Amino acid sequence: LQQCREENTLTSLHVDLNRFFKALREELVGLINKEYSDFISLSSKLNGLDGVMDNFRTPLKHMYEQIRDFDLEIQHTLEEIERKQTRREQLRQQRAVLEAWIDIDEATSKMEGLLAAATEEQVLASAPATNRLLDSVLEEDMLLERVSREITRVKVRLHAASILAAQAESAEGVGVGGGVGV
């Protein structure tokens, strides 16, 4: 430090610092001017960009609205499909119940026919004959067996029909839209 003081006087140091300050200021002003022109040219380049962006915004908004509308249509279609599937299941269950009742009706009609035929045969078989009596007993036994099978069939179908009807009623209560009760 002492050596620096001896070689450089305060005035020479002041002159050197002033020269360095002026050079630094000129360099800084030049750098600012250079960067400022780039900044100004960049902002002038961006001036037309707002118009270009506006040109894109309108079609993009329109496309967004179309996509949203399409999405709503898809949602409504899916809801309609779900309602129709629920209704189809209800109708399938109701059909199963009706088929069970038809089967019960057919079995009942068949039993009535068998019993009516048995009554007629008993009237005809009332004539005294040993062979006829044996045949009549065998036929009556076979007839009773057939009637018994039909009664069992009716009981099974009645039980199945009651289960199906209960399922159909519970599905109607849960399902979307009204339905015909069974």
XYZ file of C-alpha atoms in Angstrom:
182
model
C 0.000 0.000 0.000
C 2.871 2.302 0.839
C 4.522 1.516 -2.473
C 1.281 2.269 -4.337
C 1.079 5.631 -2.565
C 4.585 6.525 -3.515
C 4.189 5.618 -7.200
C 0.750 7.086 -7.723
C -0.276 10.383 -6.453
C -3.750 11.161 -5.483
C -4.306 13.299 -8.558
C -3.028 10.627 -10.934
C -5.287 8.079 -9.216
C -8.200 10.466 -9.576
C -7.459 10.946 -13.288
C -7.129 7.204 -13.861
C -10.413 6.515 -12.084
C -12.195 9.230 -14.094
C -10.919 7.709 -17.366
C -12.026 4.260 -16.245
C -15.443 5.654 -15.216
C -15.920 7.384 -18.608
C -14.919 4.237 -20.492
C -17.223 2.158 -18.349
C -20.105 4.612 -18.871
C -19.615 4.643 -22.640
C -19.531 0.882 -22.727
C -22.651 0.698 -20.569
C -24.511 3.264 -22.714
C -23.473 1.353 -25.860
C -24.674 -1.924 -24.368
C -27.982 -0.357 -23.303
C -28.437 1.195 -26.745
C -27.654 -2.119 -28.422
C -30.015 -4.082 -26.172
C -32.647 -1.356 -26.369
C -32.778 -1.586 -30.145
C -33.206 -5.371 -29.841
C -35.954 -4.815 -27.300
C -37.673 -2.246 -29.500
C -37.422 -4.537 -32.543
C -38.789 -7.438 -30.483
C -41.773 -5.411 -29.308
C -42.419 -4.210 -32.856
C -42.338 -7.836 -34.015
C -44.851 -8.766 -31.302
C -47.271 -5.956 -32.274
C -48.921 -8.044 -35.024
C -48.974 -11.172 -32.868
C -52.131 -10.070 -30.992
C -54.074 -10.033 -34.254
C -52.739 -13.466 -35.207
C -53.652 -14.814 -31.765
C -57.164 -13.351 -32.104
C -57.470 -15.153 -35.450
C -56.734 -18.429 -33.626
C -58.921 -17.714 -30.596
C -62.204 -17.557 -32.501
C -61.870 -20.942 -34.261
C -60.504 -22.525 -31.089
C -63.461 -21.243 -29.040
C -65.836 -22.534 -31.705
C -64.093 -25.922 -31.722
C -64.211 -26.037 -27.907
C -67.969 -25.354 -27.949
C -68.515 -28.059 -30.585
C -66.537 -30.576 -28.514
C -68.480 -29.634 -25.378
C -71.807 -30.000 -27.237
C -70.687 -33.342 -28.656
C -69.685 -34.496 -25.177
C -73.138 -33.520 -23.842
C -74.804 -35.436 -26.681
C -72.711 -38.501 -25.868
C -73.675 -38.242 -22.185
C -77.380 -37.961 -23.066
C -77.080 -40.915 -25.458
C -75.376 -43.034 -22.783
C -78.104 -42.166 -20.278
C -80.770 -43.122 -22.830
C -79.001 -46.427 -23.525
C -78.867 -47.170 -19.792
C -82.597 -46.404 -19.457
C -83.394 -48.666 -22.403
C -81.224 -51.465 -21.024
C -83.001 -51.201 -17.682
C -86.396 -51.264 -19.405
C -85.310 -54.224 -21.546
C -84.312 -56.149 -18.412
C -87.670 -55.331 -16.830
C -89.486 -56.559 -19.919
C -87.381 -59.728 -19.983
C -88.338 -60.440 -16.375
C -92.003 -59.722 -17.065
C -91.873 -62.045 -20.066
C -90.400 -64.805 -17.902
C -93.275 -64.325 -15.436
C -95.841 -64.451 -18.242
C -94.247 -67.574 -19.711
C -94.425 -69.207 -16.283
C -98.131 -68.329 -16.014
C -98.771 -69.659 -19.528
C -97.013 -72.903 -18.603
C -99.119 -73.118 -15.436
C -102.288 -72.538 -17.449
C -101.311 -75.238 -19.966
C -100.542 -77.715 -17.177
C -103.845 -76.919 -15.461
C -105.744 -77.380 -18.727
C -103.962 -80.666 -19.286
C -104.904 -81.849 -15.784
C -108.514 -80.839 -16.354
C -108.509 -82.774 -19.622
C -107.010 -85.845 -17.970
C -109.485 -85.726 -15.106
C -112.410 -85.240 -17.519
C -111.208 -88.219 -19.568
C -110.886 -90.286 -16.406
C -114.448 -89.455 -15.412
C -115.720 -90.510 -18.835
C -113.750 -93.758 -18.689
C -115.160 -94.538 -15.267
C -118.669 -94.166 -16.633
C -117.857 -96.468 -19.560
C -116.032 -98.933 -17.339
C -118.932 -99.317 -15.003
C -120.057 -102.296 -17.080
C -119.141 -105.583 -15.344
C -116.093 -107.078 -16.888
C -113.009 -108.382 -15.168
C -110.559 -107.399 -17.886
C -112.039 -103.975 -18.104
C -111.768 -103.541 -14.366
C -108.074 -104.448 -14.374
C -107.415 -102.210 -17.366
C -109.441 -99.468 -15.718
C -107.417 -99.655 -12.500
C -104.129 -99.566 -14.448
C -105.318 -96.693 -16.585
C -106.575 -94.858 -13.526
C -103.230 -95.396 -11.804
C -101.350 -94.065 -14.857
C -103.768 -91.167 -15.074
C -103.268 -90.285 -11.415
C -99.521 -90.446 -11.928
C -99.749 -88.066 -14.886
C -102.007 -85.711 -12.920
C -99.571 -85.866 -9.996
C -96.680 -84.926 -12.315
C -98.683 -82.009 -13.683
C -99.528 -80.826 -10.148
C -95.820 -80.952 -9.250
C -95.020 -79.051 -12.429
C -97.634 -76.414 -11.546
C -96.216 -76.068 -8.014
C -92.691 -75.625 -9.357
C -93.811 -73.091 -11.960
C -95.894 -71.199 -9.365
C -92.868 -70.962 -7.096
C -90.663 -69.824 -10.016
C -93.309 -67.326 -11.158
C -93.556 -65.806 -7.675
C -89.764 -65.429 -7.502
C -89.636 -63.887 -10.980
C -92.484 -61.524 -10.126
C -90.700 -60.391 -6.960
C -87.494 -59.791 -8.947
C -89.400 -57.862 -11.600
C -91.067 -55.672 -8.968
C -87.764 -54.933 -7.236
C -86.123 -54.129 -10.604
C -88.958 -51.740 -11.457
C -88.527 -49.965 -8.142
C -84.789 -49.506 -8.763
C -84.895 -48.913 -12.532
C -85.198 -45.642 -14.414
C -88.603 -44.823 -15.874
C -91.934 -46.413 -15.146
C -92.944 -49.895 -16.051
C -95.957 -52.093 -16.106
C -96.379 -53.861 -12.760
C -96.926 -57.592 -12.607
